Amino acid sequence: MRTSILGKTGLTVSKLGFGAMRLRAISHTEADRVINHALDRGITYIDTAASYGDSEEKLGSAISHRRSEYVLATKTMKRSYGEAKQEIEQSLRLLRTDYVDILQIHYVNYPQEYREVRAADGAIRAAEELQSKGYIGHIGITGHRPELLARWLRDYPFATVLFHLSMVQPFAKRELMPMAESLDVGMIAMKPISGPFLSKVTESLRYSAASSAHVVLSGMQSIAEVDANIAALERSEDAEERAALEEMAAGLDEHGCRRCNYCSCPLGIRIPDTLIPSRYRQKYVLLEAGELMWQQSADKFAQCMTYEPCREQPLCQQACPYHLPIQAEIRRAMG
């Protein structure tokens, strides 16, 4: 298993990280088998969150007896001191550990949210207090807006940052990662196959791994997925392959969507899940689960073109911080 040093944390981590969110969809017995197999195969970075269903409980039950073998990261989405402290302490109990290597302030996408967590009575204060007592090793941040994350890395000495990075969402390469590198922040790239969408799984994993990210985080829920992901990342990417992967990804980001989720559709169209895989779907095919998700929104595309409240200025476009022509993108997807 390839390893790297996770920025200024100094922690040695496997290049492939185990994203535990999908453990909530399988039984305790199967979760035990999968996560122990991952450790046995050399995966040493485990990522979970308080908001991931019973993921923390399953991890605690399955691998707390092997605590010295992995770097453990969890997250809190609470914004206030009191709520965050309570949630972090609950995570420690569920994970059956007396410390987490990394506590991430989770899913910070709005400037107002950042102001809340940075306030005197905010979540960061709770993390700092528990860090001073030895329950937390390092404090990180996660979010879906790379340019804002870059700004926040300048404002507070976060040790790690978790962000999207894939062929269809490469925006962090230019909007976030140069800043993270300059500050020696540990970089964890998530959703290398963009959730259920990108069918060229090996190439997608290797595209993310070919970046300067220290960890490529992949959600896994079976031994077969663990083995396939490890096989995909066993060898390093040379210059020739990097160029080929960049060529493969060219144009797949023209939709412009960062999945910040500011938008919503009164018709129920899943806008990020429509825009993000749109160019990829025209050039390749989606994974089966991704195609089913796509079709759920596609069934409503025609309504989008005639929905009266959106005739002059679509509601989703009014909410989009990137001013994306969302309705035009949906029209383009209709063919």
C-alpha positions as MATLAB code, in Angstrom:
seq = 'MRTSILGKTGLTVSKLGFGAMRLRAISHTEADRVINHALDRGITYIDTAASYGDSEEKLGSAISHRRSEYVLATKTMKRSYGEAKQEIEQSLRLLRTDYVDILQIHYVNYPQEYREVRAADGAIRAAEELQSKGYIGHIGITGHRPELLARWLRDYPFATVLFHLSMVQPFAKRELMPMAESLDVGMIAMKPISGPFLSKVTESLRYSAASSAHVVLSGMQSIAEVDANIAALERSEDAEERAALEEMAAGLDEHGCRRCNYCSCPLGIRIPDTLIPSRYRQKYVLLEAGELMWQQSADKFAQCMTYEPCREQPLCQQACPYHLPIQAEIRRAMG';
ca = [
       0.000    0.000    0.000;
       1.337    3.431   -0.959;
       1.656    5.863    1.928;
       2.253    9.568    2.458;
       2.728   12.063    5.280;
      -0.517   13.934    5.909;
       0.819   17.459    5.770;
       1.739   19.163    9.020;
      -0.016   16.474   11.082;
       3.068   14.295   10.549;
       0.799   11.241   10.395;
       1.700    8.446    7.983;
      -1.422    7.455    6.041;
      -2.311    5.083    3.246;
      -2.918    6.697   -0.141;
      -6.324    5.017   -0.206;
      -8.584    6.007    2.656;
     -11.632    4.097    3.849;
     -14.771    6.226    3.698;
     -17.138    4.691    6.223;
     -20.365    6.486    5.325;
     -21.664    3.510    3.352;
     -21.246    1.150    6.317;
     -24.660    2.321    7.496;
     -26.211    0.344    4.636;
     -24.810   -3.053    5.724;
     -25.109   -5.245    8.797;
     -22.796   -5.124   11.794;
     -21.426   -8.545   10.830;
     -20.626   -7.506    7.280;
     -19.189   -4.159    8.404;
     -16.882   -6.068   10.744;
     -15.651   -8.239    7.873;
     -15.134   -5.348    5.455;
     -13.319   -2.929    7.733;
     -11.032   -5.592    9.204;
     -10.203   -6.762    5.694;
      -9.314   -3.177    4.790;
      -6.914   -2.951    7.730;
      -5.432   -6.327    6.866;
      -4.775   -5.060    3.316;
      -2.905   -1.990    4.572;
      -5.492    0.786    4.610;
      -4.616    2.994    7.567;
      -6.856    6.059    7.132;
     -10.460    5.673    8.338;
     -12.999    8.482    7.860;
     -16.431    8.689    9.452;
     -18.802   11.276   10.920;
     -21.435   11.638   13.582;
     -23.981   12.192   10.802;
     -23.218    8.885    9.012;
     -25.938    6.826   10.646;
     -24.491    4.005   12.765;
     -21.101    4.126   11.037;
     -19.235    5.182   14.189;
     -20.876    2.453   16.234;
     -19.977   -0.196   13.657;
     -16.374    0.994   13.491;
     -16.077    0.972   17.266;
     -17.439   -2.537   17.478;
     -15.305   -3.864   14.624;
     -11.843   -2.357   15.050;
     -11.447   -0.510   18.346;
      -9.219   -3.377   19.503;
      -6.856   -2.491   16.617;
      -6.765    1.223   17.414;
      -2.986    1.587   17.020;
      -3.167    0.389   13.405;
      -5.073    3.289   11.817;
      -5.509    7.040   11.710;
      -9.088    7.844   12.690;
     -10.987   10.925   11.547;
     -14.526   11.855   12.456;
     -16.616   14.994   12.040;
     -19.143   17.255   13.699;
     -21.741   19.303   11.856;
     -22.746   21.135   15.013;
     -21.965   24.834   14.963;
     -22.135   25.831   18.640;
     -19.666   25.028   21.421;
     -22.101   23.069   23.561;
     -23.640   20.974   20.803;
     -20.294   20.238   19.168;
     -18.667   19.194   22.421;
     -21.566   16.878   23.213;
     -21.469   15.334   19.742;
     -17.693   14.808   19.761;
     -17.870   13.130   23.175;
     -20.643   10.888   21.847;
     -18.453    9.997   18.842;
     -15.629    8.959   21.142;
     -17.997    6.662   23.041;
     -19.403    5.097   19.879;
     -15.954    4.647   18.366;
     -14.789    3.066   21.654;
     -11.653    5.165   21.760;
     -10.209    7.818   24.024;
      -8.951    9.927   21.122;
      -9.457   10.657   17.438;
      -6.480   11.645   15.328;
      -8.502   14.223   13.392;
     -11.737   16.020   14.252;
     -13.174   17.809   11.247;
     -15.581   20.729   11.344;
     -17.968   19.287    8.813;
     -19.789   20.564    5.744;
     -19.013   24.263    6.062;
     -20.334   25.807    2.840;
     -21.676   29.222    3.837;
     -19.673   32.191    5.170;
     -22.249   32.518    7.934;
     -21.588   28.927    9.008;
     -17.880   29.629    9.189;
     -18.508   32.698   11.325;
     -20.602   30.538   13.646;
     -17.966   27.841   14.133;
     -15.226   30.470   14.600;
     -17.199   32.459   17.177;
     -16.190   32.477   20.848;
     -19.010   30.008   21.532;
     -18.525   28.048   18.293;
     -17.635   24.465   17.426;
     -13.931   25.197   17.001;
     -13.722   26.218   20.649;
     -15.104   22.801   21.622;
     -12.586   21.049   19.376;
      -9.711   23.104   20.807;
     -10.779   22.350   24.364;
     -10.958   18.609   23.725;
      -7.679   18.788   21.827;
      -5.996   20.381   24.849;
      -7.190   17.430   26.936;
      -5.790   14.843   24.530;
      -9.053   13.632   23.005;
      -8.311   15.154   19.581;
      -5.005   15.135   17.761;
      -5.669   17.641   14.966;
      -8.509   19.886   13.784;
      -9.620   19.923   10.158;
     -12.415   21.318    8.003;
     -14.594   19.898    5.225;
     -16.777   21.569    2.634;
     -17.952   21.748   -0.955;
     -16.759   25.231   -1.919;
     -13.029   25.058   -2.635;
     -12.461   28.797   -2.983;
     -14.022   29.416    0.437;
     -12.064   26.584    2.011;
      -8.874   28.211    0.703;
      -9.877   31.470    2.371;
     -10.616   29.719    5.655;
      -7.272   27.902    5.629;
      -5.648   31.342    5.681;
      -7.836   32.418    8.589;
      -7.374   29.434   10.946;
      -4.543   26.870   11.222;
      -6.570   23.825   10.200;
      -4.357   20.766    9.966;
      -6.414   19.028    7.264;
      -8.980   19.821    4.601;
     -11.443   17.405    2.969;
     -12.834   18.291   -0.475;
     -14.258   16.904   -3.720;
     -11.774   15.901   -6.394;
     -12.659   13.903   -9.479;
     -12.633   14.064  -13.256;
     -15.971   15.849  -13.144;
     -15.093   18.068  -10.169;
     -11.450   19.123  -10.513;
     -12.052   22.657   -9.219;
     -10.044   22.178   -6.009;
      -6.878   21.739   -8.078;
      -6.794   25.431   -8.884;
      -9.080   26.940   -6.222;
      -7.891   25.192   -3.033;
      -4.948   22.832   -3.297;
      -2.240   25.435   -4.050;
      -3.171   27.242   -0.825;
      -3.283   23.976    1.146;
       0.145   23.001   -0.199;
       1.649   26.364    0.719;
       0.403   25.946    4.298;
       1.346   22.231    4.505;
      -2.281   21.317    5.205;
      -3.122   17.628    4.913;
      -5.299   17.128    1.824;
      -7.980   14.444    1.698;
      -9.730   14.121   -1.668;
     -13.209   12.608   -1.529;
     -15.681   11.228   -4.080;
     -13.153   10.191   -6.765;
     -15.945    8.494   -8.727;
     -18.414   11.258   -7.831;
     -20.645    9.054   -5.696;
     -22.466    6.531   -7.898;
     -21.627    8.032  -11.273;
     -18.245    7.442  -12.942;
     -18.075    4.048  -14.618;
     -14.341    4.190  -15.371;
     -13.574    3.499  -11.741;
      -9.875    2.681  -11.975;
      -9.090    5.703  -14.133;
     -11.149    7.937  -11.849;
      -9.346    6.760   -8.725;
      -5.992    7.203  -10.413;
      -6.922   10.695  -11.617;
      -7.485   11.816   -8.033;
      -4.402    9.967   -6.797;
      -2.250   11.648   -9.444;
      -2.854   14.983   -7.720;
      -0.983   16.290   -4.681;
      -3.695   14.971   -2.343;
      -2.285   12.868    0.473;
      -5.321   10.583    0.735;
      -7.942    9.524   -1.818;
     -11.044    8.726    0.189;
     -13.352    6.118   -1.267;
     -16.635    4.936    0.209;
     -16.597    1.144    0.502;
     -19.072   -1.431    1.747;
     -17.764   -4.770    0.474;
     -14.550   -6.753    0.438;
     -14.684   -6.741   -3.362;
     -14.730   -2.929   -3.409;
     -11.812   -2.770   -0.988;
      -9.742   -5.121   -3.133;
     -10.648   -3.353   -6.391;
      -9.769    0.070   -5.008;
      -6.463   -1.168   -3.608;
      -5.609   -2.768   -6.963;
      -6.410    0.522   -8.735;
      -3.932    2.463   -6.627;
      -1.138   -0.068   -6.124;
       1.335    1.642   -8.447;
       2.224    5.307   -8.825;
       1.148    7.406  -11.806;
       3.946    8.460  -14.169;
       4.017   11.644  -16.243;
       2.660    9.922  -19.363;
      -0.328    8.515  -17.480;
      -1.016   11.824  -15.753;
      -1.208   13.529  -19.127;
      -3.553   10.830  -20.436;
      -5.822   11.164  -17.415;
      -5.957   14.942  -17.826;
      -6.864   14.473  -21.478;
      -9.588   12.033  -20.498;
     -10.994   14.567  -18.021;
     -10.837   17.524  -20.409;
     -14.200   19.258  -20.676;
     -15.975   17.076  -18.129;
     -16.080   20.025  -15.690;
     -17.782   22.486  -18.033;
     -21.014   22.160  -16.068;
     -19.329   24.296  -13.364;
     -21.186   22.724  -10.410;
     -19.292   22.354   -7.117;
     -22.147   20.552   -5.328;
     -22.418   23.339   -2.746;
     -26.172   22.555   -2.534;
     -27.249   26.184   -2.336;
     -29.812   25.434   -5.035;
     -33.044   23.502   -4.824;
     -35.755   22.678   -7.322;
     -39.484   22.841   -6.510;
     -40.012   20.116   -9.124;
     -37.633   17.753   -7.363;
     -34.831   17.788   -9.947;
     -31.573   16.865   -8.222;
     -29.560   19.702   -9.706;
     -25.984   18.702   -8.704;
     -26.708   15.094   -9.680;
     -27.898   16.396  -13.051;
     -25.118   18.858  -13.834;
     -22.053   17.096  -12.437;
     -22.272   13.860  -14.482;
     -23.788   15.540  -17.561;
     -20.670   15.823  -19.767;
     -19.346   12.486  -18.554;
     -22.629   10.780  -19.444;
     -22.455   12.122  -23.003;
     -18.898   10.870  -23.467;
     -18.996    7.617  -21.492;
     -21.700    5.787  -19.535;
     -22.688    6.122  -15.906;
     -22.599    3.373  -13.331;
     -25.978    1.666  -13.080;
     -26.911    3.360   -9.793;
     -25.902    6.719  -11.218;
     -27.979    6.217  -14.359;
     -31.029    5.376  -12.251;
     -30.483    8.546  -10.221;
     -30.066   10.545  -13.408;
     -33.311    9.235  -14.860;
     -35.249   10.234  -11.746;
     -34.395   13.848  -12.508;
     -34.581   13.469  -16.298;
     -38.239   12.517  -16.001;
     -38.848   16.082  -14.803;
     -36.675   18.005  -17.275;
     -39.577   18.922  -19.559;
     -41.478   20.442  -16.627;
     -38.451   22.615  -15.870;
     -38.794   24.316  -19.263;
     -42.418   25.339  -18.668;
     -42.595   25.869  -14.889;
     -44.132   29.318  -14.524;
     -42.209   30.625  -11.451;
     -38.937   29.897  -13.285;
     -39.766   31.386  -16.676;
     -37.953   34.709  -16.262;
     -35.275   33.737  -13.764;
     -35.118   30.119  -12.561;
     -35.205   29.863   -8.780;
     -32.165   27.598   -8.706;
     -30.093   30.118  -10.642;
     -31.015   32.872   -8.226;
     -29.581   30.763   -5.395;
     -26.401   29.592   -7.183;
     -23.293   31.428   -5.894;
     -21.502   30.625   -9.170;
     -24.282   32.110  -11.328;
     -24.461   28.945  -13.392;
     -26.965   28.784  -16.300;
     -28.655   25.785  -14.715;
     -31.779   25.752  -16.871;
     -29.668   25.961  -20.019;
     -27.600   23.048  -18.731;
     -30.759   21.014  -18.191;
     -31.930   21.917  -21.700;
     -28.559   20.777  -23.031;
     -28.887   17.501  -21.132;
     -32.249   16.908  -22.791;
     -30.410   16.711  -26.132;
];
